[in-house]
Amino acid sequence: MIWDTKNKTITKTFPTPVQQSCVNYLSYNAKNTSLAATTQNGDTVIYGLVSNIPVLTVKLSCSRSISAMKFHHESRSLLGLTTDEGHVVLRDITTNKDKVFFENVHASPVSDFAFSLINKDVLLSSGYDKVMHVYDIRLQNVVSTIRTPHTLTSLAINNENQVALGTKNGLVLVYDLRDLANPFKVLKGHEEEVRRVAFQPNKHKTVSADVSLREDMETLSPHKINSPVRGRASDMFFTNDTPPKNVELSVQGDAKADSFLVMMGLDKSNVDFDEEGNKSERKSDRTELRYRQLDAEKNISKMSTPLNSRTAETLGFPSPIGITNGVPDDGRGSHFNLSNVKQTNSNVNVANLDTKALEEMKDFVKLTLADVADDNRNYFLHIMMALTKQKLFLEKQLVGMNEQIQHLVQNQNALVEINRKLAMEIDQLKIQRNPF
């Protein structure tokens, strides 16, 4: 059943499967067109949310005990499943065939898994074997592994490459995917098993009360709201058998360059509005929006000023300041006329307009400085990640050379031993030939 929690009513009811069993996991797909329900007997029933009937039953040939299940957050036909035998499976529900199958990747039951919010081809899994794996779905391999001293029970990842791992002894380990050597935070506070972990969603930035016009204009903007998921430009991680390509240190280079920063999802210049926009369009739209807002507010202010000019001149109302207790003024208070009131009101409007324009200019300067700071940060991070990639490649080459040297030394020692044995055999043959 699907419930409306606000009205406390049932909105949809799905038919019961033929083989009745307890439902352990539920998950909606990316477009909210399908609902997956995994039962205790190992079957996963896919319901269509339009027809409200089962359209597919997913059965794994490798296992009948599902330990975790969820849809991919971006690909609506990709369903992730993990088992108690240590398998990780990605099933395409359109063809009902396995897209990726990691067999016995964990030595114990897989406790949880999650898809990266930055790179759609990155998958993470945790298990009771105290291990967390990082996978590349497209390359279908394990690119990184973390071994901890604790039994891992749950996993979560945010859009800043931070990974939280819940443990059986009540700890929460927080890692950064850019440095998996050690957790940068260990949260204590539970005395029992941590069954689920989650990151708090990012709050929207609060804006001043005078931006209602901007919100209306943004609602009419043809651009879509940008998704936190970055588009994948190239391989995410550097593998052992692939040498690095040319390092691009320019921030304004090709968006599809083989950048380690882009792979990790840290390059904000690769964020798409509608999978075709870029950051320059975003800046220009924001600048144009600010100018439109300033022009609109100036027009509103200009429309309000004539009430104090022409109307006051044509209508001959006596000034209330020049009348005291019903007695007409004798001329001494004649300087309190409508012209002074008109001048005062115009000065107030000009002051208000100047204050608003100054505030808007301050906001515009702040936004510009924030963009410049983001560009500088991305530039230095880009350089740092490129140098890190080159360093890793050189280290791997050095390790390979060391292994070759050790192999040569072993071969040399083996040849020396063979020569020694041959010399001994020659001496024995000489002794046998000439016994005296």
Short mmCIF file of C-alpha atoms in Angstrom, two decimals:
data_model
loop_
_atom_site.label_atom_id
_atom_site.label_comp_id
_atom_site.label_asym_id
_atom_site.label_seq_id
_atom_site.Cartn_x
_atom_site.Cartn_y
_atom_site.Cartn_z
CA MET A 1 0.00 0.00 0.00
CA ILE A 2 0.97 3.65 -0.52
CA TRP A 3 -0.20 5.99 2.20
CA ASP A 4 -0.83 9.73 2.22
CA THR A 5 0.77 10.70 5.54
CA LYS A 6 -0.84 14.15 5.54
CA ASN A 7 -4.42 13.00 5.11
CA LYS A 8 -3.75 9.56 6.67
CA THR A 9 -5.41 7.74 3.82
CA ILE A 10 -4.43 4.95 1.42
CA THR A 11 -3.80 6.27 -2.09
CA LYS A 12 -2.83 3.01 -3.84
CA THR A 13 -3.15 -0.68 -3.17
CA PHE A 14 -1.12 -3.30 -5.02
CA PRO A 15 -2.18 -6.92 -5.53
CA THR A 16 -0.53 -9.56 -3.38
CA PRO A 17 2.06 -11.76 -5.16
CA VAL A 18 1.30 -15.41 -5.80
CA GLN A 19 3.93 -16.52 -3.30
CA GLN A 20 3.08 -14.50 -0.21
CA SER A 21 6.04 -13.42 1.91
CA CYS A 22 7.12 -10.59 4.17
CA VAL A 23 8.31 -7.41 2.44
CA ASN A 24 11.81 -6.43 3.57
CA TYR A 25 12.79 -3.55 1.24
CA LEU A 26 11.01 -0.93 -0.88
CA SER A 27 12.46 1.49 -3.43
CA TYR A 28 11.12 3.94 -6.03
CA ASN A 29 12.98 4.39 -9.30
CA ALA A 30 14.35 7.71 -10.59
CA LYS A 31 11.22 8.88 -12.42
CA ASN A 32 8.71 7.46 -9.91
CA THR A 33 7.30 5.15 -12.57
CA SER A 34 8.12 1.86 -10.80
CA LEU A 35 8.19 0.53 -7.26
CA ALA A 36 10.38 -2.42 -6.27
CA ALA A 37 9.48 -4.64 -3.29
CA THR A 38 11.88 -7.34 -2.09
CA THR A 39 10.31 -10.14 -0.07
CA GLN A 40 11.81 -12.52 2.42
CA ASN A 41 11.85 -15.43 -0.04
CA GLY A 42 14.34 -13.57 -2.27
CA ASP A 43 11.95 -12.37 -5.00
CA THR A 44 11.82 -8.70 -6.00
CA VAL A 45 8.50 -7.65 -7.51
CA ILE A 46 8.45 -4.57 -9.77
CA TYR A 47 5.11 -2.71 -9.75
CA GLY A 48 4.08 -0.13 -12.35
CA LEU A 49 2.82 3.00 -10.60
CA VAL A 50 0.54 3.81 -13.53
CA SER A 51 -1.18 0.44 -13.87
CA ASN A 52 -0.70 -0.60 -10.18
CA ILE A 53 0.03 -4.19 -11.23
CA PRO A 54 3.20 -6.33 -11.07
CA VAL A 55 5.13 -6.00 -14.33
CA LEU A 56 8.22 -8.07 -13.47
CA THR A 57 9.63 -10.45 -10.86
CA VAL A 58 13.40 -10.36 -10.39
CA LYS A 59 14.97 -13.62 -9.19
CA LEU A 60 18.68 -14.03 -8.66
CA SER A 61 20.19 -17.36 -9.66
CA CYS A 62 23.12 -16.89 -7.28
CA SER A 63 21.14 -16.38 -4.07
CA ARG A 64 17.70 -16.34 -2.46
CA SER A 65 18.61 -14.11 0.50
CA ILE A 66 18.69 -10.40 -0.33
CA SER A 67 20.51 -8.20 2.20
CA ALA A 68 19.89 -4.80 0.53
CA MET A 69 18.00 -3.39 -2.48
CA LYS A 70 17.53 0.02 -4.06
CA PHE A 71 17.09 1.70 -7.44
CA HIS A 72 19.76 3.86 -9.03
CA HIS A 73 19.07 7.53 -8.31
CA GLU A 74 19.52 8.54 -11.97
CA SER A 75 19.00 5.47 -14.17
CA ARG A 76 15.38 4.43 -13.70
CA SER A 77 15.89 0.90 -15.07
CA LEU A 78 18.95 -0.01 -12.96
CA LEU A 79 18.21 -1.98 -9.78
CA GLY A 80 20.90 -2.79 -7.22
CA LEU A 81 20.80 -5.98 -5.12
CA THR A 82 23.20 -7.46 -2.56
CA THR A 83 23.13 -10.90 -0.94
CA ASP A 84 24.18 -12.67 2.22
CA GLU A 85 26.73 -14.67 0.21
CA GLY A 86 28.71 -11.49 -0.53
CA HIS A 87 27.48 -10.82 -4.09
CA VAL A 88 26.69 -7.38 -5.55
CA VAL A 89 24.34 -7.40 -8.57
CA LEU A 90 23.04 -4.61 -10.79
CA ARG A 91 20.00 -5.78 -12.76
CA ASP A 92 18.48 -4.00 -15.76
CA ILE A 93 14.72 -4.39 -15.26
CA THR A 94 14.03 -3.51 -18.90
CA THR A 95 15.73 -6.68 -20.15
CA ASN A 96 15.72 -8.52 -16.79
CA LYS A 97 19.42 -9.30 -17.22
CA ASP A 98 22.42 -8.59 -15.05
CA LYS A 99 24.31 -5.49 -16.13
CA VAL A 100 27.09 -5.90 -13.54
CA PHE A 101 27.81 -8.89 -11.32
CA PHE A 102 30.48 -8.84 -8.61
CA GLU A 103 30.67 -12.39 -7.33
CA ASN A 104 31.87 -13.08 -3.76
CA VAL A 105 33.29 -9.56 -3.54
CA HIS A 106 32.66 -9.71 0.23
CA ALA A 107 33.63 -12.63 2.44
CA SER A 108 30.52 -12.10 4.60
CA PRO A 109 26.99 -10.79 4.01
CA VAL A 110 26.81 -7.38 2.37
CA SER A 111 25.20 -5.05 4.90
CA ASP A 112 24.46 -2.02 2.70
CA PHE A 113 25.36 -0.24 -0.54
CA ALA A 114 24.92 3.21 -2.08
CA PHE A 115 25.31 4.99 -5.42
CA SER A 116 27.45 8.13 -5.62
CA LEU A 117 25.48 11.35 -6.02
CA ILE A 118 28.33 12.95 -7.99
CA ASN A 119 29.32 10.22 -10.43
CA LYS A 120 26.60 7.88 -11.67
CA ASP A 121 29.13 5.10 -12.37
CA VAL A 122 30.43 4.88 -8.80
CA LEU A 123 29.04 2.33 -6.35
CA LEU A 124 30.01 1.64 -2.73
CA SER A 125 29.24 -1.39 -0.57
CA SER A 126 29.93 -2.37 3.04
CA GLY A 127 29.90 -5.79 4.64
CA TYR A 128 30.18 -7.72 7.85
CA ASP A 129 33.72 -8.64 6.79
CA LYS A 130 34.83 -5.13 7.95
CA VAL A 131 35.47 -4.05 4.35
CA MET A 132 34.09 -1.26 2.16
CA HIS A 133 34.58 -1.49 -1.63
CA VAL A 134 34.38 1.30 -4.22
CA TYR A 135 33.34 0.11 -7.70
CA ASP A 136 33.36 1.53 -11.19
CA ILE A 137 30.16 0.29 -12.81
CA ARG A 138 31.21 1.09 -16.35
CA LEU A 139 34.59 -0.64 -16.07
CA GLN A 140 33.07 -3.36 -13.85
CA ASN A 141 35.92 -3.54 -11.37
CA VAL A 142 36.81 -2.66 -7.79
CA VAL A 143 38.87 0.52 -7.76
CA SER A 144 39.44 0.97 -4.02
CA THR A 145 39.03 -0.95 -0.76
CA ILE A 146 38.92 0.14 2.88
CA ARG A 147 39.62 -2.36 5.66
CA THR A 148 38.43 -1.32 9.11
CA PRO A 149 38.72 -2.95 12.54
CA HIS A 150 34.91 -2.79 12.95
CA THR A 151 32.01 -4.77 11.55
CA LEU A 152 30.19 -2.47 9.09
CA THR A 153 26.40 -2.42 9.20
CA SER A 154 25.32 0.57 7.10
CA LEU A 155 26.59 3.08 4.56
CA ALA A 156 25.69 6.55 3.25
CA ILE A 157 27.34 9.07 0.90
CA ASN A 158 26.66 12.78 0.32
CA ASN A 159 27.34 15.11 -2.60
CA GLU A 160 30.69 16.23 -1.11
CA ASN A 161 32.41 12.83 -1.46
CA GLN A 162 32.00 12.08 2.24
CA VAL A 163 31.12 8.51 3.24
CA ALA A 164 29.62 7.51 6.59
CA LEU A 165 29.90 3.92 7.83
CA GLY A 166 27.84 2.57 10.72
CA THR A 167 29.40 -0.17 12.83
CA LYS A 168 28.13 -2.97 15.02
CA ASN A 169 29.76 -1.56 18.15
CA GLY A 170 27.99 1.82 17.91
CA LEU A 171 30.56 3.95 16.06
CA VAL A 172 30.12 6.02 12.89
CA LEU A 173 33.22 6.32 10.70
CA VAL A 174 33.32 9.25 8.27
CA TYR A 175 35.73 9.03 5.33
CA ASP A 176 36.64 11.33 2.47
CA LEU A 177 36.77 9.54 -0.89
CA ARG A 178 39.79 11.66 -1.84
CA ASP A 179 41.78 10.22 1.09
CA LEU A 180 40.73 6.75 2.20
CA ALA A 181 43.76 6.10 4.39
CA ASN A 182 42.02 6.97 7.67
CA PRO A 183 38.61 8.33 8.71
CA PHE A 184 38.70 12.06 9.37
CA LYS A 185 35.90 11.73 11.94
CA VAL A 186 34.86 8.99 14.37
CA LEU A 187 31.47 9.70 15.94
CA LYS A 188 30.66 8.08 19.26
CA GLY A 189 27.40 8.07 21.16
CA HIS A 190 25.66 4.74 20.57
CA GLU A 191 26.07 1.74 22.81
CA GLU A 192 24.48 -0.71 20.38
CA GLU A 193 24.56 -1.44 16.65
CA VAL A 194 24.07 1.46 14.21
CA ARG A 195 21.53 0.07 11.75
CA ARG A 196 21.23 3.07 9.41
CA VAL A 197 23.22 6.23 8.73
CA ALA A 198 22.21 9.29 6.68
CA PHE A 199 23.52 12.75 5.88
CA GLN A 200 21.46 15.85 6.52
CA PRO A 201 20.31 17.40 3.21
CA ASN A 202 21.88 20.71 2.25
CA LYS A 203 19.67 23.63 3.23
CA HIS A 204 18.82 26.24 0.62
CA LYS A 205 20.52 29.59 1.16
CA THR A 206 18.20 32.17 2.72
CA VAL A 207 17.69 35.36 0.73
CA SER A 208 16.27 38.78 1.65
CA ALA A 209 12.58 39.59 1.52
CA ASP A 210 12.87 41.80 -1.56
CA VAL A 211 13.70 38.97 -3.98
CA SER A 212 10.14 37.91 -4.71
CA LEU A 213 10.52 39.46 -8.15
CA ARG A 214 13.67 37.40 -8.70
CA GLU A 215 11.88 34.20 -7.66
CA ASP A 216 9.09 34.92 -10.15
CA MET A 217 11.62 35.54 -12.90
CA GLU A 218 13.51 32.35 -12.02
CA THR A 219 10.25 30.42 -12.21
CA LEU A 220 9.77 31.67 -15.77
CA SER A 221 13.38 30.92 -16.70
CA PRO A 222 13.69 28.34 -19.51
CA HIS A 223 16.57 26.61 -17.76
CA LYS A 224 15.88 23.64 -15.55
CA ILE A 225 17.09 23.45 -11.97
CA ASN A 226 20.53 21.93 -11.86
CA SER A 227 20.84 18.44 -10.46
CA PRO A 228 23.51 17.64 -7.83
CA VAL A 229 24.59 14.75 -10.03
CA ARG A 230 27.50 15.66 -12.29
CA GLY A 231 27.86 14.28 -15.74
CA ARG A 232 30.58 11.74 -16.26
CA ALA A 233 33.28 12.92 -18.66
CA SER A 234 35.74 10.04 -18.43
CA ASP A 235 36.94 7.21 -16.23
CA MET A 236 36.69 7.97 -12.57
CA PHE A 237 39.80 6.27 -11.26
CA PHE A 238 43.24 5.49 -12.65
CA THR A 239 43.73 1.75 -13.06
CA ASN A 240 46.98 -0.15 -12.97
CA ASP A 241 47.21 -1.00 -16.67
CA THR A 242 46.28 2.43 -18.02
CA PRO A 243 48.92 5.19 -18.14
CA PRO A 244 47.70 8.74 -17.47
CA LYS A 245 46.89 10.97 -20.37
CA ASN A 246 48.26 14.47 -20.87
CA VAL A 247 47.65 16.57 -17.77
CA GLU A 248 45.44 19.56 -18.46
CA LEU A 249 46.11 22.41 -16.03
CA SER A 250 43.77 24.90 -17.65
CA VAL A 251 40.43 25.36 -15.95
CA GLN A 252 38.79 26.60 -19.10
CA GLY A 253 39.77 23.57 -21.16
CA ASP A 254 37.58 20.99 -22.78
CA ALA A 255 34.80 19.81 -20.46
CA LYS A 256 35.36 16.25 -21.66
CA ALA A 257 39.08 16.22 -20.84
CA ASP A 258 40.43 13.31 -18.86
CA SER A 259 40.57 15.22 -15.58
CA PHE A 260 40.88 13.42 -12.29
CA LEU A 261 38.99 16.33 -10.73
CA VAL A 262 36.08 15.79 -13.09
CA MET A 263 36.20 12.06 -12.42
CA MET A 264 35.85 12.61 -8.70
CA GLY A 265 33.02 15.10 -9.28
CA LEU A 266 34.93 18.02 -7.70
CA ASP A 267 35.07 20.20 -10.81
CA LYS A 268 32.03 22.45 -10.57
CA SER A 269 32.64 23.67 -14.10
CA ASN A 270 31.24 20.34 -15.32
CA VAL A 271 27.80 20.89 -13.75
CA ASP A 272 25.02 20.76 -16.36
CA PHE A 273 21.70 22.61 -16.20
CA ASP A 274 20.05 20.59 -18.93
CA GLU A 275 23.01 18.32 -19.75
CA GLU A 276 24.10 20.92 -22.32
CA GLY A 277 24.64 24.14 -20.33
CA ASN A 278 27.87 25.25 -18.71
CA LYS A 279 29.00 27.46 -15.92
CA SER A 280 29.47 30.52 -18.10
CA GLU A 281 25.80 30.41 -19.08
CA ARG A 282 24.91 30.15 -15.43
CA LYS A 283 26.95 33.25 -14.58
CA SER A 284 25.55 35.25 -17.49
CA ASP A 285 21.99 34.27 -16.59
CA ARG A 286 22.57 35.28 -12.99
CA THR A 287 24.05 38.64 -14.01
CA GLU A 288 21.24 39.30 -16.47
CA LEU A 289 18.71 38.40 -13.78
CA ARG A 290 20.24 40.91 -11.36
CA TYR A 291 20.12 43.71 -13.95
CA ARG A 292 16.52 42.90 -14.77
CA GLN A 293 15.64 43.08 -11.11
CA LEU A 294 17.35 46.47 -10.74
CA ASP A 295 15.52 47.84 -13.80
CA ALA A 296 12.19 46.51 -12.54
CA GLU A 297 12.63 48.08 -9.11
CA LYS A 298 13.66 51.41 -10.66
CA ASN A 299 10.55 51.37 -12.87
CA ILE A 300 8.36 50.64 -9.85
CA SER A 301 9.94 53.55 -7.98
CA LYS A 302 9.43 55.88 -10.96
CA MET A 303 5.79 54.87 -11.22
CA SER A 304 5.19 55.86 -7.59
CA THR A 305 6.66 59.40 -7.78
CA PRO A 306 4.04 61.29 -9.89
CA LEU A 307 1.53 61.06 -7.04
CA ASN A 308 3.48 63.74 -5.21
CA SER A 309 4.09 66.08 -8.18
CA ARG A 310 1.29 66.78 -10.64
CA THR A 311 -1.63 65.92 -8.40
CA ALA A 312 -0.38 68.18 -5.65
CA GLU A 313 0.07 71.08 -8.05
CA THR A 314 -3.38 70.85 -9.69
CA LEU A 315 -5.43 70.33 -6.51
CA GLY A 316 -5.50 73.35 -4.18
CA PHE A 317 -5.89 71.68 -0.81
CA PRO A 318 -4.95 73.85 2.14
CA SER A 319 -2.06 72.68 4.15
CA PRO A 320 -3.04 71.10 7.48
CA ILE A 321 0.09 72.56 8.99
CA GLY A 322 -1.10 76.11 8.33
CA ILE A 323 -4.41 75.64 10.22
CA THR A 324 -4.30 75.83 14.00
CA ASN A 325 -7.41 74.87 15.98
CA GLY A 326 -9.69 75.91 13.14
CA VAL A 327 -8.22 79.46 12.88
CA PRO A 328 -6.93 80.42 9.40
CA ASP A 329 -3.29 81.19 9.07
CA ASP A 330 -2.34 84.86 8.94
CA GLY A 331 0.47 84.29 6.50
CA ARG A 332 3.22 83.49 8.97
CA GLY A 333 2.87 79.78 8.34
CA SER A 334 2.51 80.10 4.57
CA HIS A 335 5.88 78.49 4.00
CA PHE A 336 4.38 75.16 5.01
CA ASN A 337 2.89 74.50 1.60
CA LEU A 338 2.53 71.50 -0.67
CA SER A 339 5.75 72.27 -2.51
CA ASN A 340 7.71 71.48 0.66
CA VAL A 341 5.74 68.27 1.17
CA LYS A 342 6.36 67.33 -2.46
CA GLN A 343 10.07 68.00 -2.11
CA THR A 344 10.28 65.99 1.11
CA ASN A 345 8.48 63.00 -0.44
CA SER A 346 10.71 63.08 -3.52
CA ASN A 347 13.82 63.20 -1.32
CA VAL A 348 12.55 60.20 0.67
CA ASN A 349 11.90 58.26 -2.55
CA VAL A 350 15.33 59.09 -3.90
CA ALA A 351 16.91 58.02 -0.61
CA ASN A 352 14.97 54.75 -0.62
CA LEU A 353 15.94 54.16 -4.25
CA ASP A 354 19.61 54.86 -3.50
CA THR A 355 19.50 52.51 -0.50
CA LYS A 356 17.93 49.71 -2.56
CA ALA A 357 20.37 50.24 -5.42
CA LEU A 358 23.27 50.16 -2.95
CA GLU A 359 21.99 46.94 -1.37
CA GLU A 360 21.52 45.35 -4.77
CA MET A 361 24.99 46.42 -5.83
CA LYS A 362 26.40 44.89 -2.62
CA ASP A 363 24.59 41.62 -3.32
CA PHE A 364 25.86 41.65 -6.91
CA VAL A 365 29.44 42.24 -5.74
CA LYS A 366 29.11 39.41 -3.20
CA LEU A 367 27.86 37.02 -5.88
CA THR A 368 30.70 38.04 -8.20
CA LEU A 369 33.31 37.57 -5.47
CA ALA A 370 31.80 34.18 -4.60
CA ASP A 371 32.06 33.10 -8.25
CA VAL A 372 35.68 34.25 -8.41
CA ALA A 373 36.46 32.37 -5.20
CA ASP A 374 34.83 29.22 -6.60
CA ASP A 375 36.86 29.56 -9.80
CA ASN A 376 40.11 29.94 -7.87
CA ARG A 377 39.26 27.00 -5.65
CA ASN A 378 38.43 24.81 -8.65
CA TYR A 379 41.65 25.91 -10.35
CA PHE A 380 43.90 24.94 -7.44
CA LEU A 381 42.00 21.72 -6.80
CA HIS A 382 42.32 20.89 -10.49
CA ILE A 383 46.10 21.37 -10.34
CA MET A 384 46.39 19.40 -7.10
CA MET A 385 44.41 16.45 -8.43
CA ALA A 386 46.33 16.42 -11.71
CA LEU A 387 49.65 16.35 -9.84
CA THR A 388 48.30 13.64 -7.56
CA LYS A 389 47.39 11.52 -10.58
CA GLN A 390 50.87 11.98 -12.03
CA LYS A 391 52.42 11.10 -8.68
CA LEU A 392 50.38 7.89 -8.45
CA PHE A 393 51.47 6.89 -11.94
CA LEU A 394 55.15 7.48 -11.14
CA GLU A 395 54.85 5.55 -7.89
CA LYS A 396 53.33 2.60 -9.72
CA GLN A 397 56.10 2.72 -12.30
CA LEU A 398 58.67 2.76 -9.48
CA VAL A 399 57.03 -0.26 -7.85
CA GLY A 400 57.11 -2.10 -11.18
CA MET A 401 60.79 -1.30 -11.64
CA ASN A 402 61.55 -2.54 -8.12
CA GLU A 403 59.77 -5.80 -8.87
CA GLN A 404 61.76 -6.21 -12.08
CA ILE A 405 65.03 -5.60 -10.21
CA GLN A 406 64.11 -8.17 -7.58
CA HIS A 407 63.25 -10.63 -10.34
CA LEU A 408 66.63 -10.03 -12.00
CA VAL A 409 68.45 -10.55 -8.69
CA GLN A 410 66.61 -13.82 -8.15
CA ASN A 411 67.51 -14.96 -11.67
CA GLN A 412 71.13 -14.02 -11.09
CA ASN A 413 71.25 -15.97 -7.81
CA ALA A 414 69.68 -18.96 -9.56
CA LEU A 415 72.32 -18.79 -12.33
CA VAL A 416 75.13 -18.65 -9.76
CA GLU A 417 73.74 -21.71 -8.03
CA ILE A 418 73.47 -23.58 -11.33
CA ASN A 419 77.08 -22.68 -12.19
CA ARG A 420 78.22 -23.91 -8.79
CA LYS A 421 76.45 -27.23 -9.29
CA LEU A 422 77.91 -27.61 -12.78
CA ALA A 423 81.42 -26.97 -11.45
CA MET A 424 80.92 -29.64 -8.79
CA GLU A 425 79.70 -32.13 -11.39
CA ILE A 426 82.73 -31.40 -13.60
CA ASP A 427 85.05 -32.01 -10.67
CA GLN A 428 83.33 -35.31 -9.90
CA LEU A 429 83.64 -36.40 -13.55
CA LYS A 430 87.35 -35.55 -13.50
CA ILE A 431 87.82 -37.61 -10.35
CA GLN A 432 85.98 -40.57 -11.87
CA ARG A 433 88.18 -40.41 -15.01
CA ASN A 434 91.45 -40.11 -13.15
CA PRO A 435 91.01 -41.98 -9.88
CA PHE A 436 94.79 -41.94 -9.20
#
